[in-house]
Short mmCIF file of C-alpha atoms in Angstrom, two decimals:
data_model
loop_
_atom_site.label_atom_id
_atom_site.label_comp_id
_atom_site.label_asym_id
_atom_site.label_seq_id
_atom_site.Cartn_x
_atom_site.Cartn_y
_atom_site.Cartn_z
CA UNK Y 1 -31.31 2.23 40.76
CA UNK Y 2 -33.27 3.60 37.60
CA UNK Y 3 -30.33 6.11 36.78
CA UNK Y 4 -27.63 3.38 37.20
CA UNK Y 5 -30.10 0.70 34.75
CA UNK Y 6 -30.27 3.80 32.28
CA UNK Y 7 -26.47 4.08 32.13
CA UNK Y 8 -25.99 0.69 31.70
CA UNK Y 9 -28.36 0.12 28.92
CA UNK Y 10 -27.27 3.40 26.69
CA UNK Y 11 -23.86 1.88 27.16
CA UNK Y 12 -24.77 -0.96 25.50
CA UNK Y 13 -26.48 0.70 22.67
CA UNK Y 14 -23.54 2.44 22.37
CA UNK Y 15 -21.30 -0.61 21.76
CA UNK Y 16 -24.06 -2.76 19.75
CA UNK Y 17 -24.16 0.43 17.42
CA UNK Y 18 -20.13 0.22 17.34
CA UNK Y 19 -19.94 -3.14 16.69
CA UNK Y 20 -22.55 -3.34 13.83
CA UNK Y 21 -20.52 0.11 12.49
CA UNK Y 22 -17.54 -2.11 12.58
CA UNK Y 23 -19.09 -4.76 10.62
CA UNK Y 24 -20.14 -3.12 8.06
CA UNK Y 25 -17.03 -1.61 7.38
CA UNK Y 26 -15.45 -4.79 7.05
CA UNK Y 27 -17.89 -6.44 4.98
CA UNK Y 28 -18.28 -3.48 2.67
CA UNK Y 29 -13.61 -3.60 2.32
CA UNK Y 30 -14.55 -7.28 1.48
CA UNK Y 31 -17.01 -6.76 -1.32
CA UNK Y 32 -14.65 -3.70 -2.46
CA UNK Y 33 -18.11 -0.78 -1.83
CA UNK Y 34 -15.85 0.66 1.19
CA UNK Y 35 -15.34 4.26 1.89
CA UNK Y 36 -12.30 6.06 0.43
CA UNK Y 37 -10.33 6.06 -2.36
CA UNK Y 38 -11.10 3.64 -4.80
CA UNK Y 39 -8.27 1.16 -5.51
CA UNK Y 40 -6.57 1.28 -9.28
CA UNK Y 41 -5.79 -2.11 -10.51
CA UNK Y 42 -2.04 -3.02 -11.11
CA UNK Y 43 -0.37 -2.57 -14.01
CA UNK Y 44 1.16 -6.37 -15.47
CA UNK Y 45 4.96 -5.31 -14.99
CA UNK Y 46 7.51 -7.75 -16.70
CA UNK Y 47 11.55 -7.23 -15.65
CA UNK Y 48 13.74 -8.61 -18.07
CA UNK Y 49 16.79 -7.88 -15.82
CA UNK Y 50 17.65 -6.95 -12.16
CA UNK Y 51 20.15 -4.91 -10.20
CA UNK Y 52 21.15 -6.17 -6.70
CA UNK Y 53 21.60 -2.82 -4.67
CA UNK Y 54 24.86 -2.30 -3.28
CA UNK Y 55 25.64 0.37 -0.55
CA UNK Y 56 25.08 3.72 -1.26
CA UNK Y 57 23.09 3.11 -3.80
CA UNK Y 58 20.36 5.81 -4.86
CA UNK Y 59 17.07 5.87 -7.29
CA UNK Y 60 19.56 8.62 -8.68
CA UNK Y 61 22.59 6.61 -9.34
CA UNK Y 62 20.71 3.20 -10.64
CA UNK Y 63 18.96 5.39 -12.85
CA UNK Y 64 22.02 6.77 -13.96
CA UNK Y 65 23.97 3.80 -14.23
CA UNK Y 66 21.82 1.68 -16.40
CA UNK Y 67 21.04 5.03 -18.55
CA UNK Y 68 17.39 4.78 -17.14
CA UNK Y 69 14.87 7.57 -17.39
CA UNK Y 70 12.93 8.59 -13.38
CA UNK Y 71 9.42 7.73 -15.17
CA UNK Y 72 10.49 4.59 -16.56
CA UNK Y 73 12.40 3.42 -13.25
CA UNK Y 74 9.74 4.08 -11.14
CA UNK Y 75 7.36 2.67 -13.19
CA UNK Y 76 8.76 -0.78 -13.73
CA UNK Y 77 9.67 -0.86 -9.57
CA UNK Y 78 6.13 0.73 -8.51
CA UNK Y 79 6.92 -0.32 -4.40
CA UNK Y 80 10.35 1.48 -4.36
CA UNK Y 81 11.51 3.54 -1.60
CA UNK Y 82 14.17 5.96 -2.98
CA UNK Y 83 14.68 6.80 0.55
CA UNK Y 84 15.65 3.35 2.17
CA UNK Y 85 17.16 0.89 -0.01
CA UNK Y 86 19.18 -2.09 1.26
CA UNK Y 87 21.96 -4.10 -0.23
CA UNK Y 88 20.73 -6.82 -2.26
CA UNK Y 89 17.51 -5.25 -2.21
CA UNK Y 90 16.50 -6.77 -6.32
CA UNK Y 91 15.47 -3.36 -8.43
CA UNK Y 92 14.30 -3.51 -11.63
CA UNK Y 93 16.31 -1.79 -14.77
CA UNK Y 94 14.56 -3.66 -18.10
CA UNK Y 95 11.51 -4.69 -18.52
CA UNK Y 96 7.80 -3.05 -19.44
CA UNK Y 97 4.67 -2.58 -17.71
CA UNK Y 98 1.26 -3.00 -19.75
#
């Protein structure tokens, strides 16, 4: 009965310890101490005209149709996938970021 009342309580350590690890994880995220890479702030982006994707459409060939340099596009449409875009999908092709 001893061994069983051992394994029972070292169990229990083990999950109060996992629970408090959890916890502090989250409230360190929350108050922005958290492990990992540290998180760069957002650059103030301001379009001053859109493009509404249409099929087929590439990073390549919007950047080529509106004259567009790969720098510039991407910077001024920071959450693009070049890989997956959908039609209608609103892109960016004037603007500046600050």
């Amino acid at each position: 009965m001893a061994k069983n009342s051992s394994k029972v309580a070292i169990m229990n350590l083990i999950l109060l310890l996992s629970l408090l690890l959890m916890v502090s994880m989250a409230e360190s995220r929350q108050l922005g101490i958290g492990f990992g890479k540290e998180e760069t702030s957002n650059p103030n982006i301001n379009c001053d005209s859109v493009y509404g994707a249409e099929e087929g459409d590439t990073c390549g060939s919007v950047i080529e149709k509106f004259n567009l340099s790969s720098d510039f596009f991407l910077s001024i449409n920071p959450n693009i996938n070049c890989d997956s875009f959908f039609v209608g999908q609103w892109l960016c092709t004037q603007g500046t970021v600050n």
